Short mmCIF file of C-alpha atoms in Angstrom, two decimals:
data_model
loop_
_atom_site.label_atom_id
_atom_site.label_comp_id
_atom_site.label_asym_id
_atom_site.label_seq_id
_atom_site.Cartn_x
_atom_site.Cartn_y
_atom_site.Cartn_z
CA MET A 1 -23.67 8.98 -10.72
CA GLU A 2 -23.75 7.91 -7.08
CA GLN A 3 -23.59 10.87 -4.71
CA GLN A 4 -20.35 11.06 -2.75
CA LYS A 5 -20.69 10.37 0.96
CA VAL A 6 -20.18 13.30 3.33
CA TYR A 7 -18.37 12.70 6.60
CA TRP A 8 -19.65 15.14 9.21
CA LEU A 9 -16.75 16.46 11.23
CA ASN A 10 -17.43 16.81 14.96
CA GLY A 11 -14.00 16.56 16.56
CA THR A 12 -14.90 13.62 18.78
CA ASP A 13 -14.85 10.24 17.08
CA MET A 14 -12.90 10.20 13.81
CA THR A 15 -11.14 6.87 13.26
CA LEU A 16 -8.05 5.99 11.25
CA GLU A 17 -10.20 4.21 8.69
CA GLU A 18 -12.43 7.28 8.27
CA LEU A 19 -9.42 9.55 7.93
CA GLU A 20 -8.03 7.32 5.20
CA ARG A 21 -11.27 7.41 3.21
CA ILE A 22 -11.32 11.20 3.33
CA VAL A 23 -7.64 11.42 2.39
CA GLN A 24 -8.26 9.11 -0.58
CA GLY A 25 -11.15 11.32 -1.71
CA VAL A 26 -13.73 8.57 -1.25
CA TRP A 27 -15.61 10.82 1.19
CA GLN A 28 -16.07 14.56 1.35
CA VAL A 29 -16.35 16.44 4.64
CA GLY A 30 -18.99 18.72 6.10
CA VAL A 31 -19.83 20.57 9.31
CA SER A 32 -23.24 20.11 10.93
CA PRO A 33 -25.34 23.04 12.31
CA GLU A 34 -24.81 22.05 15.95
CA VAL A 35 -21.04 22.08 15.41
CA TRP A 36 -21.20 25.51 13.77
CA ALA A 37 -23.04 26.78 16.85
CA LYS A 38 -20.09 25.79 19.08
CA VAL A 39 -17.60 27.38 16.69
CA GLU A 40 -19.52 30.64 16.59
CA ALA A 41 -19.97 30.73 20.37
CA SER A 42 -16.21 30.34 20.77
CA ARG A 43 -15.63 33.21 18.34
CA GLN A 44 -17.95 35.47 20.31
CA HIS A 45 -15.74 35.03 23.38
CA ILE A 46 -12.74 36.24 21.36
CA GLU A 47 -14.65 39.27 20.11
CA ARG A 48 -15.68 40.08 23.67
CA CYS A 49 -12.13 39.85 24.99
CA ILE A 50 -10.96 42.29 22.33
CA ALA A 51 -13.78 44.70 23.06
CA GLU A 52 -12.95 44.58 26.77
CA LYS A 53 -9.22 45.02 26.03
CA GLN A 54 -8.30 41.90 27.97
CA VAL A 55 -4.70 40.68 27.96
CA VAL A 56 -4.81 37.33 26.17
CA TYR A 57 -1.77 35.54 24.80
CA GLY A 58 -1.54 35.68 21.02
CA VAL A 59 -4.66 37.82 20.75
CA THR A 60 -3.61 41.09 22.39
CA THR A 61 0.04 40.11 22.98
CA GLY A 62 2.99 38.93 20.93
CA PHE A 63 4.05 35.30 20.65
CA GLY A 64 6.55 33.06 22.43
CA LYS A 65 9.11 35.13 24.31
CA LEU A 66 7.26 38.21 23.05
CA ALA A 67 4.16 37.30 25.05
CA ASP A 68 4.69 40.31 27.31
CA VAL A 69 4.55 42.78 24.41
CA PRO A 70 1.05 44.36 24.26
CA ILE A 71 -0.70 44.71 20.90
CA GLN A 72 -2.94 47.67 20.19
CA GLN A 73 -6.55 46.94 19.28
CA GLU A 74 -6.16 48.27 15.74
CA ASP A 75 -3.26 45.85 15.14
CA VAL A 76 -4.80 42.56 16.27
CA ALA A 77 -5.61 41.43 12.70
CA ARG A 78 -2.21 42.49 11.36
CA LEU A 79 -0.61 40.49 14.18
CA GLN A 80 -2.17 37.29 12.85
CA VAL A 81 -1.08 37.90 9.27
CA ASN A 82 2.46 38.63 10.42
CA LEU A 83 2.39 35.44 12.48
CA ILE A 84 1.67 33.27 9.45
CA ARG A 85 4.22 34.97 7.22
CA SER A 86 6.98 34.88 9.82
CA HIS A 87 6.37 31.26 10.81
CA ALA A 88 6.19 29.83 7.27
CA MET A 89 9.88 28.95 7.34
CA GLY A 90 9.78 25.23 6.52
CA VAL A 91 12.49 23.66 4.38
CA GLY A 92 13.22 20.38 2.63
CA ASP A 93 11.07 18.20 0.41
CA SER A 94 7.36 18.92 0.44
CA PHE A 95 4.99 16.53 2.16
CA PRO A 96 3.20 14.23 -0.30
CA VAL A 97 -0.43 14.96 -1.09
CA ASP A 98 -1.78 12.24 1.21
CA VAL A 99 -0.03 13.84 4.19
CA VAL A 100 -1.27 17.30 3.23
CA ARG A 101 -4.83 16.06 2.97
CA ALA A 102 -4.58 14.28 6.31
CA LEU A 103 -3.16 17.44 7.86
CA LEU A 104 -6.03 19.56 6.50
CA VAL A 105 -8.62 17.10 7.75
CA LEU A 106 -7.11 16.77 11.21
CA ARG A 107 -6.67 20.52 11.70
CA THR A 108 -10.27 21.08 10.65
CA ASN A 109 -11.45 18.31 12.96
CA ALA A 110 -9.70 20.00 15.89
CA LEU A 111 -11.11 23.43 15.08
CA VAL A 112 -14.73 22.23 14.83
CA LYS A 113 -14.60 21.32 18.51
CA GLY A 114 -15.22 24.98 19.27
CA PHE A 115 -12.31 25.76 21.59
CA SER A 116 -10.17 27.83 19.20
CA GLY A 117 -12.07 31.05 18.48
CA ILE A 118 -11.82 30.80 14.69
CA ARG A 119 -14.41 32.45 12.44
CA ARG A 120 -16.89 30.44 10.43
CA GLU A 121 -15.66 31.72 7.06
CA THR A 122 -12.06 30.73 7.81
CA LEU A 123 -13.04 27.25 8.91
CA GLN A 124 -15.33 26.87 5.90
CA LEU A 125 -12.40 27.63 3.59
CA LEU A 126 -10.47 24.76 5.15
CA VAL A 127 -13.42 22.46 4.49
CA ASP A 128 -13.64 23.70 0.90
CA CYS A 129 -9.92 23.14 0.29
CA ILE A 130 -10.34 19.52 1.38
CA ASN A 131 -13.36 18.90 -0.82
CA ARG A 132 -12.06 20.77 -3.86
CA ARG A 133 -8.58 19.31 -3.49
CA VAL A 134 -6.59 22.51 -3.05
CA HIS A 135 -3.43 21.19 -1.42
CA PRO A 136 -0.97 23.65 0.13
CA VAL A 137 2.69 22.97 -0.61
CA ILE A 138 4.12 22.23 2.85
CA PRO A 139 7.86 21.66 3.44
CA SER A 140 8.44 18.58 5.58
CA GLN A 141 11.27 19.90 7.77
CA GLY A 142 11.33 22.65 10.38
CA SER A 143 8.96 21.63 13.16
CA LEU A 144 10.09 21.10 16.77
CA GLY A 145 6.81 19.41 17.66
CA ALA A 146 5.95 22.07 20.29
CA SER A 147 4.42 24.91 20.11
CA GLY A 148 2.81 22.53 17.77
CA ASP A 149 3.80 22.10 14.14
CA LEU A 150 4.23 25.83 13.62
CA ALA A 151 6.19 25.92 10.36
CA PRO A 152 4.22 23.24 8.45
CA LEU A 153 0.85 24.61 9.54
CA ALA A 154 1.91 28.15 8.69
CA HIS A 155 2.51 27.06 5.10
CA MET A 156 -1.02 25.64 5.13
CA ALA A 157 -2.41 28.92 6.45
CA LEU A 158 -0.54 30.97 3.83
CA VAL A 159 -2.71 29.46 1.12
CA LEU A 160 -5.89 30.36 3.00
CA MET A 161 -4.64 33.96 2.88
CA GLY A 162 -4.06 33.67 -0.88
CA GLU A 163 -0.30 33.42 -0.49
CA GLY A 164 2.27 30.63 -0.61
CA GLN A 165 1.92 27.77 -3.07
CA ALA A 166 -0.61 25.03 -3.60
CA GLU A 167 -1.14 22.01 -5.82
CA TYR A 168 -4.41 21.96 -7.72
CA GLN A 169 -5.32 19.32 -10.32
CA GLY A 170 -1.72 18.12 -10.39
CA VAL A 171 -0.17 21.55 -10.97
CA VAL A 172 1.74 23.60 -8.39
CA MET A 173 0.86 27.29 -8.51
CA ASP A 174 0.48 30.38 -6.36
CA GLY A 175 -1.97 29.93 -3.50
CA ALA A 176 -4.22 32.70 -4.80
CA ALA A 177 -4.37 31.12 -8.26
CA ALA A 178 -5.17 27.69 -6.82
CA LEU A 179 -8.05 29.11 -4.77
CA GLN A 180 -9.35 31.02 -7.78
CA LYS A 181 -9.27 28.00 -10.07
CA ALA A 182 -11.16 26.02 -7.42
CA GLY A 183 -13.80 28.78 -7.19
CA LEU A 184 -12.70 29.93 -3.73
CA GLN A 185 -11.73 33.24 -2.17
CA PRO A 186 -8.90 33.84 0.34
CA VAL A 187 -9.73 35.07 3.84
CA GLN A 188 -8.40 38.04 5.77
CA LEU A 189 -7.36 36.65 9.12
CA THR A 190 -8.49 38.48 12.24
CA ALA A 191 -7.80 38.16 15.97
CA LYS A 192 -6.63 34.71 17.20
CA GLU A 193 -7.17 33.03 13.81
CA GLY A 194 -3.56 32.70 12.76
CA LEU A 195 -2.70 31.17 16.10
CA ALA A 196 -5.72 28.86 15.89
CA LEU A 197 -4.53 27.58 12.52
CA ILE A 198 -0.89 26.85 13.33
CA ASN A 199 -0.81 25.93 17.02
CA GLY A 200 -1.38 22.16 16.83
CA THR A 201 0.11 18.72 16.29
CA GLN A 202 -1.52 17.97 12.96
CA ALA A 203 1.63 17.58 10.85
CA MET A 204 3.10 14.89 13.06
CA THR A 205 -0.30 13.27 13.58
CA ALA A 206 -1.03 13.23 9.85
CA VAL A 207 2.27 11.57 8.96
CA GLY A 208 2.07 9.17 11.90
CA ALA A 209 -1.54 8.21 11.23
CA LEU A 210 -0.78 7.29 7.63
CA ALA A 211 2.32 5.40 8.76
CA THR A 212 0.21 3.46 11.26
CA LEU A 213 -2.33 2.50 8.60
CA GLU A 214 0.55 1.27 6.44
CA ALA A 215 2.14 -0.50 9.42
CA ARG A 216 -1.01 -2.57 9.89
CA ARG A 217 -0.72 -3.87 6.34
CA LEU A 218 3.01 -4.37 6.76
CA GLY A 219 2.35 -6.56 9.79
CA LEU A 220 -0.02 -8.79 7.84
CA ALA A 221 2.46 -8.98 4.98
CA ALA A 222 5.18 -10.03 7.44
CA ASP A 223 2.93 -12.80 8.74
CA ALA A 224 2.21 -13.92 5.18
CA ALA A 225 5.92 -13.91 4.32
CA LEU A 226 6.61 -16.02 7.41
CA ALA A 227 4.05 -18.58 6.28
CA LEU A 228 5.58 -18.87 2.80
CA THR A 229 9.07 -19.21 4.27
CA MET A 230 7.83 -21.89 6.66
CA GLU A 231 6.76 -23.95 3.65
CA ALA A 232 9.90 -23.23 1.66
CA LEU A 233 12.10 -24.36 4.58
CA GLY A 234 9.92 -27.19 5.89
CA GLY A 235 9.29 -25.31 9.11
CA ILE A 236 8.01 -26.97 12.30
CA THR A 237 4.43 -25.95 13.08
CA ASP A 238 4.37 -27.25 16.68
CA ALA A 239 5.81 -23.93 17.85
CA PHE A 240 2.58 -22.23 16.77
CA LEU A 241 0.09 -24.48 18.60
CA PRO A 242 -2.48 -22.64 20.78
CA GLU A 243 -1.91 -24.85 23.82
CA LEU A 244 1.70 -23.65 23.80
CA HIS A 245 0.84 -19.96 23.47
CA SER A 246 -1.84 -20.10 26.14
CA THR A 247 0.94 -20.51 28.69
CA ARG A 248 2.26 -17.03 27.90
CA PRO A 249 -1.00 -15.24 27.24
CA TYR A 250 -0.10 -12.20 25.15
CA PRO A 251 -3.11 -11.81 22.85
CA GLU A 252 -1.12 -10.53 19.88
CA GLN A 253 1.38 -13.37 20.13
CA ALA A 254 -1.43 -15.92 20.14
CA GLU A 255 -3.13 -14.17 17.21
CA VAL A 256 0.01 -14.34 15.09
CA ALA A 257 0.48 -18.03 15.90
CA GLN A 258 -3.15 -18.75 15.08
CA ARG A 259 -2.89 -16.78 11.85
CA ILE A 260 0.17 -18.74 10.74
CA LEU A 261 -1.46 -22.08 11.56
CA GLY A 262 -4.51 -20.99 9.59
CA LEU A 263 -2.40 -20.03 6.59
CA LEU A 264 -0.51 -23.33 6.74
CA SER A 265 -3.59 -25.50 7.19
CA GLY A 266 -3.46 -28.30 4.64
CA SER A 267 0.23 -27.86 3.83
CA ARG A 268 2.26 -30.97 3.03
CA LEU A 269 5.52 -29.05 3.16
CA THR A 270 5.70 -28.15 6.83
CA THR A 271 6.90 -30.61 9.47
CA HIS A 272 6.51 -31.53 13.13
CA GLN A 273 9.25 -31.54 15.72
CA GLY A 274 11.48 -34.58 15.45
CA GLU A 275 10.52 -35.47 11.88
CA VAL A 276 13.42 -33.59 10.27
CA ARG A 277 14.86 -31.61 13.19
CA VAL A 278 13.89 -30.91 16.77
CA GLN A 279 13.71 -27.11 16.62
CA ASP A 280 13.75 -24.35 14.02
CA ALA A 281 15.92 -21.24 14.24
CA TYR A 282 14.52 -18.28 16.14
CA SER A 283 13.46 -16.37 13.03
CA LEU A 284 10.87 -19.12 12.47
CA ARG A 285 10.20 -20.54 15.91
CA CYS A 286 10.06 -17.20 17.77
CA ALA A 287 8.16 -15.32 15.08
CA PRO A 288 4.87 -15.23 17.06
CA GLN A 289 6.68 -13.62 19.97
CA VAL A 290 8.49 -11.09 17.77
CA HIS A 291 5.65 -10.29 15.38
CA GLY A 292 3.21 -10.25 18.28
CA ALA A 293 5.25 -7.70 20.20
CA SER A 294 5.26 -5.45 17.14
CA TRP A 295 1.47 -5.74 16.96
CA GLN A 296 1.33 -4.70 20.62
CA ALA A 297 3.17 -1.50 19.72
CA VAL A 298 0.85 -0.83 16.78
CA HIS A 299 -2.19 -1.18 19.04
CA TYR A 300 -0.65 1.23 21.56
CA VAL A 301 -0.11 3.82 18.83
CA GLU A 302 -3.65 3.32 17.54
CA ASP A 303 -5.00 4.09 21.01
CA LYS A 304 -3.00 7.32 21.23
CA LEU A 305 -4.00 8.38 17.72
CA ALA A 306 -7.67 7.87 18.56
CA ILE A 307 -7.23 10.54 21.24
CA GLU A 308 -4.94 12.92 19.34
CA MET A 309 -6.99 12.93 16.14
CA ASN A 310 -9.99 14.17 18.13
CA ALA A 311 -8.25 16.51 20.56
CA VAL A 312 -7.82 20.25 20.99
CA THR A 313 -4.12 20.94 20.46
CA ASP A 314 -3.82 24.71 20.23
CA ASN A 315 -3.24 27.53 22.70
CA PRO A 316 -4.83 29.46 24.29
CA ILE A 317 -8.02 27.45 24.78
CA VAL A 318 -11.39 29.21 24.67
CA LEU A 319 -13.60 27.48 27.24
CA PRO A 320 -17.41 27.46 26.87
CA ASP A 321 -17.75 29.67 29.97
CA GLY A 322 -15.72 32.40 28.30
CA ARG A 323 -12.41 31.88 30.05
CA ILE A 324 -9.40 31.89 27.75
CA LEU A 325 -6.64 29.80 29.29
CA SER A 326 -3.03 29.32 28.24
CA GLY A 327 -1.72 25.77 28.46
CA GLY A 328 0.45 23.28 26.60
CA HIS A 329 -1.90 21.15 24.50
CA PHE A 330 0.28 21.85 21.44
CA HIS A 331 3.12 19.80 22.93
CA GLY A 332 3.64 16.68 20.84
CA GLN A 333 5.19 14.46 23.50
CA PRO A 334 2.37 11.86 23.55
CA MET A 335 2.72 11.38 19.81
CA ALA A 336 6.52 11.60 19.82
CA LEU A 337 6.83 8.72 22.26
CA ALA A 338 4.18 6.70 20.39
CA PHE A 339 5.89 7.12 17.02
CA ASP A 340 9.30 6.30 18.49
CA PHE A 341 7.71 3.09 19.81
CA LEU A 342 6.23 2.33 16.40
CA LYS A 343 9.69 2.75 14.88
CA LEU A 344 10.94 -0.15 16.99
CA ALA A 345 7.96 -2.30 16.00
CA VAL A 346 8.41 -1.89 12.24
CA ALA A 347 12.18 -2.27 12.55
CA GLU A 348 11.68 -5.68 14.17
CA TRP A 349 9.35 -6.88 11.44
CA ALA A 350 12.15 -6.06 9.00
CA ASN A 351 14.94 -7.45 11.19
CA ILE A 352 13.43 -10.90 11.52
CA SER A 353 12.24 -10.93 7.90
CA GLU A 354 15.78 -10.29 6.65
CA ARG A 355 17.04 -13.19 8.79
CA ARG A 356 14.49 -15.49 7.15
CA THR A 357 15.59 -14.30 3.71
CA GLU A 358 19.16 -15.19 4.67
CA ARG A 359 18.01 -18.71 5.53
CA LEU A 360 16.32 -18.98 2.13
CA VAL A 361 19.42 -17.98 0.13
CA ASN A 362 22.16 -19.54 2.28
CA PRO A 363 22.69 -23.21 1.36
CA GLN A 364 24.35 -23.84 4.73
CA LEU A 365 21.04 -23.04 6.42
CA SER A 366 18.67 -24.84 4.05
CA ASN A 367 18.40 -27.62 1.51
CA LEU A 368 17.78 -25.08 -1.24
CA PRO A 369 20.10 -24.18 -4.13
CA ALA A 370 22.78 -21.63 -3.23
CA PHE A 371 21.27 -18.13 -3.42
CA LEU A 372 18.30 -19.70 -5.21
CA ALA A 373 20.33 -19.51 -8.43
CA GLY A 374 19.47 -21.62 -11.44
CA GLU A 375 23.16 -22.25 -12.19
CA ALA A 376 25.07 -21.31 -9.05
CA GLY A 377 28.47 -19.89 -9.90
CA LEU A 378 27.61 -18.91 -13.42
CA GLU A 379 24.63 -17.11 -11.92
CA SER A 380 24.44 -15.24 -8.60
CA GLY A 381 20.69 -15.66 -8.17
CA PHE A 382 19.41 -13.85 -5.09
CA MET A 383 22.79 -13.14 -3.50
CA ILE A 384 22.37 -9.36 -3.74
CA ILE A 385 18.68 -9.24 -2.91
CA GLN A 386 19.69 -10.25 0.62
CA TYR A 387 22.32 -7.48 0.64
CA VAL A 388 19.55 -5.00 -0.13
CA ALA A 389 17.43 -6.29 2.72
CA ALA A 390 20.41 -6.08 5.07
CA SER A 391 21.10 -2.51 3.97
CA LEU A 392 17.51 -1.45 4.61
CA VAL A 393 17.53 -3.11 8.03
CA SER A 394 20.73 -1.28 8.92
CA GLU A 395 19.25 2.04 7.76
CA ASN A 396 16.24 1.38 9.98
CA LYS A 397 18.54 0.96 12.96
CA VAL A 398 19.88 4.48 12.42
CA LEU A 399 16.39 5.92 12.02
CA ALA A 400 15.15 4.07 15.12
CA HIS A 401 17.10 6.37 17.45
CA PRO A 402 14.34 8.04 19.49
CA ALA A 403 13.66 11.57 18.30
CA SER A 404 11.71 12.32 21.48
CA VAL A 405 14.78 12.31 23.72
CA ASP A 406 16.36 15.17 21.80
CA SER A 407 15.06 18.58 22.92
CA ILE A 408 16.52 21.95 21.93
CA PRO A 409 15.32 25.18 23.64
CA SER A 410 13.72 27.78 21.39
CA SER A 411 12.17 31.26 21.55
CA ALA A 412 14.84 32.60 23.90
CA ASN A 413 14.31 29.67 26.28
CA GLN A 414 10.61 30.41 26.76
CA GLU A 415 9.95 27.17 24.91
CA ASP A 416 12.63 25.17 26.68
CA HIS A 417 11.41 21.61 26.06
CA VAL A 418 10.11 20.37 22.72
CA SER A 419 9.01 16.94 21.50
CA MET A 420 10.57 16.49 18.05
CA GLY A 421 7.44 14.46 17.35
CA THR A 422 7.31 15.45 13.68
CA ILE A 423 10.80 14.09 13.16
CA ALA A 424 9.71 10.83 14.81
CA ALA A 425 6.67 10.67 12.52
CA ARG A 426 8.72 11.29 9.39
CA GLN A 427 11.24 8.69 10.48
CA VAL A 428 8.64 6.04 11.21
CA ARG A 429 7.00 6.43 7.82
CA GLN A 430 10.37 6.04 6.12
CA MET A 431 11.00 2.98 8.24
CA VAL A 432 7.61 1.51 7.32
CA HIS A 433 8.48 1.92 3.65
CA ASN A 434 11.96 0.43 4.19
CA SER A 435 10.45 -2.51 6.06
CA ALA A 436 7.88 -3.09 3.34
CA ARG A 437 10.74 -3.51 0.88
CA VAL A 438 12.41 -6.02 3.22
CA VAL A 439 9.21 -8.04 3.59
CA ALA A 440 8.64 -7.85 -0.18
CA ILE A 441 12.10 -9.34 -0.64
CA GLU A 442 11.26 -12.24 1.69
CA LEU A 443 8.01 -12.86 -0.18
CA ILE A 444 9.83 -12.86 -3.52
CA ALA A 445 12.57 -15.14 -2.23
CA ALA A 446 10.16 -17.62 -0.61
CA THR A 447 8.04 -17.65 -3.76
CA ARG A 448 11.12 -18.34 -5.89
CA ALA A 449 12.18 -21.19 -3.60
CA LEU A 450 8.75 -22.82 -3.78
CA LEU A 451 8.47 -22.42 -7.55
CA MET A 452 12.00 -23.72 -8.17
CA ASN A 453 11.04 -26.92 -6.35
CA ARG A 454 7.60 -27.07 -8.03
CA CYS A 455 5.88 -27.22 -4.67
CA GLN A 456 2.53 -25.67 -5.60
CA GLU A 457 0.55 -28.90 -5.30
CA GLN A 458 1.87 -29.48 -1.78
CA MET A 459 1.18 -25.97 -0.52
CA ALA A 460 -1.68 -24.97 1.76
CA PRO A 461 -4.59 -23.34 -0.10
CA ALA A 462 -4.07 -20.03 1.72
CA THR A 463 -0.33 -19.84 1.08
CA LEU A 464 -0.84 -20.81 -2.56
CA ARG A 465 -3.11 -17.80 -2.86
CA ILE A 466 -0.38 -15.61 -1.35
CA LEU A 467 2.16 -17.06 -3.81
CA GLU A 468 -0.17 -16.27 -6.70
CA PHE A 469 -0.61 -12.73 -5.33
CA VAL A 470 3.17 -12.28 -5.32
CA THR A 471 3.63 -13.64 -8.83
CA GLU A 472 0.93 -11.31 -10.15
CA HIS A 473 3.28 -8.45 -9.31
CA VAL A 474 6.63 -10.26 -9.62
CA PRO A 475 6.56 -12.84 -12.43
CA PHE A 476 8.82 -15.83 -11.78
CA ARG A 477 11.99 -16.05 -13.83
CA LEU A 478 15.00 -18.22 -13.09
CA ALA A 479 17.72 -16.46 -15.08
CA ASP A 480 19.68 -13.64 -13.41
CA SER A 481 17.98 -10.27 -13.80
CA SER A 482 17.29 -7.08 -11.87
CA TYR A 483 14.37 -7.15 -9.45
CA SER A 484 14.59 -3.51 -8.32
CA ALA A 485 11.38 -2.38 -9.98
CA GLU A 486 9.48 -5.46 -8.77
CA ILE A 487 10.62 -4.97 -5.18
CA GLU A 488 9.42 -1.38 -5.27
CA LYS A 489 6.14 -2.32 -6.90
CA LEU A 490 5.38 -5.13 -4.46
CA ALA A 491 6.32 -2.98 -1.46
CA GLU A 492 3.92 -0.27 -2.62
CA VAL A 493 1.17 -2.84 -3.07
CA LEU A 494 1.77 -4.29 0.40
CA LEU A 495 1.33 -0.83 1.97
CA SER A 496 -1.84 0.01 0.08
CA THR A 497 -3.62 -3.32 -0.37
CA PRO A 498 -4.15 -5.98 2.30
CA ILE A 499 -2.38 -9.17 1.28
CA PRO A 500 -4.93 -11.97 0.69
CA MET A 501 -5.39 -13.96 3.89
CA ALA A 502 -8.74 -15.62 3.34
CA HIS A 503 -8.80 -17.52 6.61
CA SER A 504 -8.43 -14.43 8.79
CA SER A 505 -11.22 -12.28 10.22
CA PHE A 506 -8.53 -9.65 10.70
CA GLN A 507 -8.67 -9.08 6.92
CA GLU A 508 -11.89 -7.06 7.21
CA GLU A 509 -10.43 -4.85 9.92
CA ILE A 510 -7.58 -3.77 7.65
#
């Protein structure tokens, strides 16, 4: 058996692609000796501050508004245990396993930077939980996104203490039992460790990172759906020519236009301006501008995630020179704004996709049979599939309200501005999944239109491959029937598997 690759955590250069491989279990994680040296040096500074009876927030004081309450030396370990138990107050549905794994990886990656004062044995247990697939049960609701993701991360830390609940080998059980079955032992937290574990942005970053990976694939699927619809409606390709897009030089806009031209190369179904009509509707003609702007937002979020995934996000910070400084690195505002931006991007992919589906099913807007029905009137065809897309688009509009503008003071007004970044992250992932369903609907509708007219021989080679990809998951049938399961299945595939786009070098990047 081939030995599984180990990704060596160093807290400096983890990428989204690497995170995904670890989350999927393709790679295990490890910590190199030079990284352990930084972790242990940081811990020594904490031990020294306790021995010297220094006043350090969260180490020899209470938390939040209780920061002015001194803690006796004999109680510093008990303080950390109480912190975890009192902060594990999350509610709602539990995060799925992929989010929990991403959260574990990202928190570990932050701690290995050596600015948090955690002990080696506590950090090693986190590494072991990742590799042995001990997944804490973490409620998804309850974080304000500053002082970090306190409630979600506290549920993670409970399991390290042998408390709470965890999923192991598909079964949810007590945290202690999960550790035992995995051959692990709980740790007894000591000074600063509880705070080091829960003061961070890893819940929002985990959800948002996975949503961003899915959004990339969604964007490609939206481009593919556009290409199929262009063929089904005899779209005008002149609007995608590079000499046109060079006059408004947004790179992402030009890339989308180039991608569509590549997909349509060799098609005998598309037209040129003046042959059938002078201009197409905006949902076709302006697609490079709309899709391209969404790609701009995705790239912005990717840049911010590259920083956040490799950043120190707890408090206080233990500097290499021994100073222990209180700051606000746990504040999720950079991620909150980024995820709110991503919400708009994925909403627009869905908005314009739904408009193209309407053009496919509305006989007043195309030369296709009404609602793509085999026997219109006796059969309703795809009348309701467009309703579903419209409903999802409308739901996205509600979710797109920016979470980051809504701050509520907490901890007796000590923490008087919070980011709500975890809400933004949860919303954007829901919106990505909603939008994938909308794009799946367009792909199914465009495929049906092309197959009804027996257009396969006139299609471009690349779009024919996309059509075949769709029909592998959604077999063509003309009679009225429910497509609910197929929409769900295709949407899931679009978020997990890059849609075949053989002409595009972008394929390898995804």
